mmCIF file of C-alpha atoms in Angstrom:
data_model
loop_
_atom_site.group_PDB
_atom_site.id
_atom_site.type_symbol
_atom_site.label_atom_id
_atom_site.label_comp_id
_atom_site.label_asym_id
_atom_site.label_seq_id
_atom_site.Cartn_x
_atom_site.Cartn_y
_atom_site.Cartn_z
ATOM 1 C CA VAL A 1 31.186 -4.767 -7.462
ATOM 2 C CA ALA A 2 31.290 -3.658 -11.092
ATOM 3 C CA ALA A 3 34.652 -5.339 -11.602
ATOM 4 C CA ALA A 4 33.404 -8.595 -10.069
ATOM 5 C CA LEU A 5 30.294 -8.454 -12.266
ATOM 6 C CA GLU A 6 32.427 -7.874 -15.343
ATOM 7 C CA ARG A 7 34.556 -10.918 -14.512
ATOM 8 C CA SER A 8 31.423 -13.042 -14.080
ATOM 9 C CA ILE A 9 30.005 -11.863 -17.406
ATOM 10 C CA GLN A 10 33.212 -12.770 -19.198
ATOM 11 C CA ARG A 11 33.784 -16.074 -17.401
ATOM 12 C CA HIS A 12 30.279 -17.408 -18.035
ATOM 13 C CA CYS A 13 29.672 -15.662 -21.389
ATOM 14 C CA LEU A 14 26.565 -13.961 -20.010
ATOM 15 C CA PRO A 15 24.521 -11.758 -22.386
ATOM 16 C CA ARG A 16 25.104 -8.081 -21.633
ATOM 17 C CA THR A 17 21.708 -7.221 -23.109
ATOM 18 C CA ALA A 18 20.054 -9.006 -20.182
ATOM 19 C CA PHE A 19 21.840 -6.720 -17.706
ATOM 20 C CA GLU A 20 20.958 -3.630 -19.746
ATOM 21 C CA ALA A 21 17.286 -4.633 -19.844
ATOM 22 C CA LEU A 22 17.380 -5.362 -16.099
ATOM 23 C CA ILE A 23 18.705 -1.864 -15.320
ATOM 24 C CA ASP A 24 16.255 -0.174 -17.694
ATOM 25 C CA ALA A 25 13.307 -2.104 -16.221
ATOM 26 C CA HIS A 26 14.145 -1.018 -12.670
ATOM 27 C CA VAL A 27 13.893 2.649 -13.678
ATOM 28 C CA PHE A 28 10.122 2.160 -13.353
ATOM 29 C CA ASP A 29 10.582 1.349 -9.661
ATOM 30 C CA LEU A 30 11.766 4.927 -9.020
ATOM 31 C CA TYR A 31 8.235 6.206 -9.606
ATOM 32 C CA ASP A 32 4.888 5.679 -7.867
ATOM 33 C CA ASP A 33 2.658 5.168 -10.904
ATOM 34 C CA PRO A 34 0.808 1.852 -11.359
ATOM 35 C CA MET A 35 1.995 -0.502 -14.074
ATOM 36 C CA PRO A 36 -0.137 0.458 -17.126
ATOM 37 C CA THR A 37 -1.329 -3.051 -18.031
ATOM 38 C CA THR A 38 -1.060 -6.652 -16.877
ATOM 39 C CA ALA A 39 1.057 -7.359 -19.961
ATOM 40 C CA ASP A 40 3.418 -4.560 -18.914
ATOM 41 C CA LEU A 41 3.700 -6.135 -15.458
ATOM 42 C CA GLU A 42 4.553 -9.503 -16.995
ATOM 43 C CA GLY A 43 7.115 -7.831 -19.251
ATOM 44 C CA HIS A 44 8.695 -6.018 -16.301
ATOM 45 C CA ALA A 45 8.884 -9.292 -14.358
ATOM 46 C CA GLY A 46 10.438 -10.955 -17.377
ATOM 47 C CA ASP A 47 13.182 -8.335 -17.614
ATOM 48 C CA THR A 48 13.914 -8.515 -13.885
ATOM 49 C CA SER A 49 13.004 -11.679 -11.989
ATOM 50 C CA SER A 50 12.981 -14.009 -15.016
ATOM 51 C CA ALA A 51 16.270 -12.575 -16.257
ATOM 52 C CA LEU A 52 17.953 -13.300 -12.924
ATOM 53 C CA ILE A 53 16.766 -16.921 -12.970
ATOM 54 C CA ARG A 54 17.983 -17.312 -16.544
ATOM 55 C CA LEU A 55 21.379 -15.768 -15.761
ATOM 56 C CA ALA A 56 21.731 -18.057 -12.735
ATOM 57 C CA SER A 57 20.815 -20.999 -14.986
ATOM 58 C CA LEU A 58 23.532 -20.051 -17.473
ATOM 59 C CA ILE A 59 26.103 -19.889 -14.683
ATOM 60 C CA LEU A 60 25.040 -23.227 -13.194
ATOM 61 C CA ALA A 61 25.002 -24.868 -16.632
ATOM 62 C CA ASP A 62 28.654 -23.801 -17.069
ATOM 63 C CA GLY A 63 28.560 -23.857 -20.846
ATOM 64 C CA SER A 64 26.098 -26.699 -21.301
ATOM 65 C CA ASP A 65 22.404 -26.405 -22.189
ATOM 66 C CA PRO A 66 20.631 -24.386 -19.429
ATOM 67 C CA GLY A 67 17.222 -25.765 -20.362
ATOM 68 C CA PRO A 68 14.174 -24.048 -21.848
ATOM 69 C CA ALA A 69 14.032 -20.269 -21.512
ATOM 70 C CA ASP A 70 10.270 -20.587 -20.918
ATOM 71 C CA ALA A 71 10.949 -22.149 -17.523
ATOM 72 C CA ALA A 72 12.812 -19.060 -16.315
ATOM 73 C CA GLY A 73 10.334 -16.790 -18.073
ATOM 74 C CA HIS A 74 7.216 -18.152 -16.408
ATOM 75 C CA GLY A 75 8.959 -18.896 -13.121
ATOM 76 C CA GLY A 76 10.245 -15.346 -12.849
ATOM 77 C CA VAL A 77 6.811 -13.836 -13.456
ATOM 78 C CA ALA A 78 5.266 -16.096 -10.804
ATOM 79 C CA HIS A 79 7.991 -15.147 -8.327
ATOM 80 C CA ALA A 80 7.693 -11.426 -9.078
ATOM 81 C CA VAL A 81 3.894 -11.282 -8.821
ATOM 82 C CA THR A 82 3.986 -13.221 -5.555
ATOM 83 C CA GLY A 83 6.596 -10.790 -4.265
ATOM 84 C CA LEU A 84 4.476 -7.781 -5.218
ATOM 85 C CA LEU A 85 1.505 -9.219 -3.350
ATOM 86 C CA ARG A 86 3.634 -9.818 -0.263
ATOM 87 C CA ALA A 87 4.983 -6.253 -0.483
ATOM 88 C CA PHE A 88 1.522 -4.722 -1.007
ATOM 89 C CA PRO A 89 1.217 -3.328 2.590
ATOM 90 C CA ARG A 90 4.676 -1.756 2.439
ATOM 91 C CA HIS A 91 4.156 -0.255 -1.000
ATOM 92 C CA ALA A 92 0.734 1.167 -0.102
ATOM 93 C CA ALA A 93 2.077 2.715 3.121
ATOM 94 C CA ARG A 94 4.713 4.658 1.219
ATOM 95 C CA GLY A 95 2.390 5.762 -1.578
ATOM 96 C CA GLN A 96 3.352 3.201 -4.199
ATOM 97 C CA VAL A 97 0.855 1.177 -6.210
ATOM 98 C CA CYS A 98 2.319 -1.805 -8.039
ATOM 99 C CA LEU A 99 -0.983 -3.229 -9.281
ATOM 100 C CA PRO A 100 -1.703 -3.040 -13.028
ATOM 101 C CA ALA A 101 -3.839 -0.019 -13.897
ATOM 102 C CA ASP A 102 -6.066 -2.025 -16.266
ATOM 103 C CA MET A 103 -6.847 -4.509 -13.503
ATOM 104 C CA MET A 104 -7.545 -1.671 -11.047
ATOM 105 C CA GLU A 105 -9.949 -0.036 -13.498
ATOM 106 C CA ARG A 106 -11.751 -3.318 -14.130
ATOM 107 C CA HIS A 107 -12.313 -3.829 -10.395
ATOM 108 C CA GLY A 108 -13.111 -0.191 -9.622
ATOM 109 C CA ILE A 109 -10.017 0.422 -7.477
ATOM 110 C CA THR A 110 -8.440 3.882 -7.254
ATOM 111 C CA ARG A 111 -4.834 4.697 -6.519
ATOM 112 C CA GLU A 112 -5.934 7.111 -3.785
ATOM 113 C CA ALA A 113 -7.859 4.404 -1.948
ATOM 114 C CA VAL A 114 -4.907 2.015 -2.032
ATOM 115 C CA THR A 115 -2.427 4.564 -0.695
ATOM 116 C CA ALA A 116 -4.951 5.605 1.992
ATOM 117 C CA GLY A 117 -5.340 1.998 3.112
ATOM 118 C CA LYS A 118 -9.026 1.793 2.197
ATOM 119 C CA ALA A 119 -10.262 -1.706 1.374
ATOM 120 C CA GLU A 120 -12.671 -0.962 -1.465
ATOM 121 C CA ALA A 121 -15.115 -3.686 -2.503
ATOM 122 C CA GLY A 122 -13.131 -4.650 -5.583
ATOM 123 C CA LEU A 123 -9.788 -5.030 -3.831
ATOM 124 C CA LYS A 124 -10.182 -8.664 -2.750
ATOM 125 C CA PRO A 125 -11.271 -9.828 -6.241
ATOM 126 C CA LEU A 126 -8.370 -7.896 -7.742
ATOM 127 C CA LEU A 127 -5.831 -9.506 -5.406
ATOM 128 C CA ALA A 128 -7.412 -12.896 -6.101
ATOM 129 C CA GLU A 129 -6.905 -12.274 -9.817
ATOM 130 C CA MET A 130 -3.266 -11.402 -9.141
ATOM 131 C CA ARG A 131 -2.810 -14.666 -7.244
ATOM 132 C CA GLY A 132 -4.402 -16.455 -10.181
ATOM 133 C CA LEU A 133 -1.890 -14.782 -12.487
ATOM 134 C CA ALA A 134 1.008 -15.998 -10.326
ATOM 135 C CA ARG A 135 -0.393 -19.533 -10.252
ATOM 136 C CA HIS A 136 -0.942 -19.518 -14.015
ATOM 137 C CA HIS A 137 2.760 -18.859 -14.556
ATOM 138 C CA LEU A 138 3.705 -21.463 -11.949
ATOM 139 C CA ARG A 139 1.692 -24.034 -13.902
ATOM 140 C CA GLN A 140 3.353 -22.964 -17.144
ATOM 141 C CA MET A 141 6.771 -23.338 -15.539
ATOM 142 C CA ARG A 142 5.925 -26.797 -14.188
ATOM 143 C CA ALA A 143 4.808 -27.884 -17.653
ATOM 144 C CA VAL A 144 8.439 -27.635 -18.847
ATOM 145 C CA GLN A 145 10.084 -28.413 -15.506
ATOM 146 C CA ALA A 146 11.236 -31.879 -16.533
ATOM 147 C CA ALA A 147 13.473 -30.325 -19.204
ATOM 148 C CA ILE A 148 15.462 -28.302 -16.645
ATOM 149 C CA PRO A 149 18.938 -29.894 -16.273
ATOM 150 C CA ARG A 150 19.786 -31.222 -12.813
ATOM 151 C CA GLN A 151 22.638 -28.787 -12.239
ATOM 152 C CA VAL A 152 20.349 -25.834 -13.044
ATOM 153 C CA VAL A 153 17.563 -26.763 -10.592
ATOM 154 C CA PRO A 154 18.965 -24.613 -7.716
ATOM 155 C CA ALA A 155 18.161 -21.468 -9.725
ATOM 156 C CA PHE A 156 14.477 -22.374 -9.459
ATOM 157 C CA LEU A 157 14.312 -23.355 -5.782
ATOM 158 C CA PRO A 158 12.934 -19.972 -4.549
ATOM 159 C CA LEU A 159 9.793 -20.750 -6.553
ATOM 160 C CA ALA A 160 9.019 -23.513 -4.055
ATOM 161 C CA LEU A 161 8.022 -20.743 -1.625
ATOM 162 C CA CYS A 162 5.404 -19.141 -3.879
ATOM 163 C CA GLU A 163 2.444 -21.485 -3.378
ATOM 164 C CA GLY A 164 2.758 -21.309 0.398
ATOM 165 C CA TYR A 165 2.784 -17.513 0.324
ATOM 166 C CA LEU A 166 -0.222 -17.405 -2.007
ATOM 167 C CA SER A 167 -2.189 -19.840 0.161
ATOM 168 C CA ARG A 168 -1.545 -17.790 3.299
ATOM 169 C CA MET A 169 -3.027 -14.762 1.542
ATOM 170 C CA GLU A 170 -6.266 -16.742 1.205
ATOM 171 C CA ALA A 171 -6.466 -17.689 4.868
ATOM 172 C CA PRO A 172 -9.268 -16.266 7.080
ATOM 173 C CA GLY A 173 -8.345 -12.956 8.646
ATOM 174 C CA TYR A 174 -5.872 -11.962 5.978
ATOM 175 C CA ASP A 175 -5.675 -8.156 5.732
ATOM 176 C CA PRO A 176 -3.883 -6.982 2.570
ATOM 177 C CA PHE A 177 -2.892 -3.715 4.277
ATOM 178 C CA ARG A 178 -1.593 -5.192 7.536
ATOM 179 C CA SER A 179 -0.859 -8.908 7.277
ATOM 180 C CA ARG A 180 2.810 -9.783 6.840
ATOM 181 C CA ILE A 181 3.381 -12.875 4.731
ATOM 182 C CA GLU A 182 6.814 -13.999 5.869
ATOM 183 C CA ARG A 183 8.787 -17.136 6.657
ATOM 184 C CA THR A 184 11.805 -17.464 8.895
ATOM 185 C CA PRO A 185 15.128 -18.141 7.129
ATOM 186 C CA LEU A 186 15.084 -21.693 8.492
ATOM 187 C CA ALA A 187 11.548 -22.273 7.213
ATOM 188 C CA LYS A 188 12.563 -21.003 3.764
ATOM 189 C CA LEU A 189 15.486 -23.407 3.661
ATOM 190 C CA TRP A 190 13.221 -26.274 4.749
ATOM 191 C CA VAL A 191 10.663 -25.579 2.011
ATOM 192 C CA MET A 192 13.349 -25.274 -0.665
ATOM 193 C CA TRP A 193 15.084 -28.434 0.564
ATOM 194 C CA ARG A 194 11.781 -30.297 0.332
ATOM 195 C CA GLY A 195 11.308 -28.841 -3.138
ATOM 196 C CA LEU A 196 14.700 -30.141 -4.191
ATOM 197 C CA GLY A 197 13.859 -33.577 -2.778
ATOM 198 C CA GLY A 198 10.560 -33.616 -4.664
ATOM 199 C CA GLU A 199 12.334 -32.636 -7.866
ATOM 200 C CA LYS A 200 14.813 -35.499 -7.488
ATOM 201 C CA GLN A 201 11.954 -37.941 -6.926
ATOM 202 C CA LYS A 202 10.111 -36.740 -10.023
ATOM 203 C CA ARG A 203 13.248 -37.159 -12.132
ATOM 204 C CA GLN A 204 13.861 -40.647 -10.812
ATOM 205 C CA GLN A 205 10.291 -41.616 -11.728
ATOM 206 C CA HIS A 206 10.704 -39.983 -15.137
ATOM 207 C CA ASP A 207 13.996 -41.804 -15.761
#
């Protein structure tokens, strides 16, 4: 695996610093402490999820302009926050809390309550704020979406799943400790295919 990665780095002139930051960022995932602040969460998402989108963009661009880095930056944060919300039941069950500590304090949520599966009064507003954070970054990504080169668009297709996941978390009966927000592999492909079709249509209108 390391040898294959090294060949890819050399072939596509990928920045090694991005891989170093990615590894360093994932050290945090070995521990159970909450992310200190919302800014720290965004930074962690930038070093992990955003970095992967940017690296994929560089590969797909094959030496040409991969488009604005802001697109990968905001898109990665949206994808990461959505993923954390989907993984909330699993994390809580194994004693992990991936919510920002400053947000938890503001809403009166304790780590002990989360890991015990107790739905304190402030939990729903906190999760709603997290969804708002994901949507904010989705909007920021869409603001520069037209500048993403055609050949790089596939790197962003997983983001087409985010809004659907976020909306299902707002449906009646949603239980953050028990509800599983999933799609079948076929459904994921369908949503991403539709997203690609919508992107082509937007570009045709723009052109």
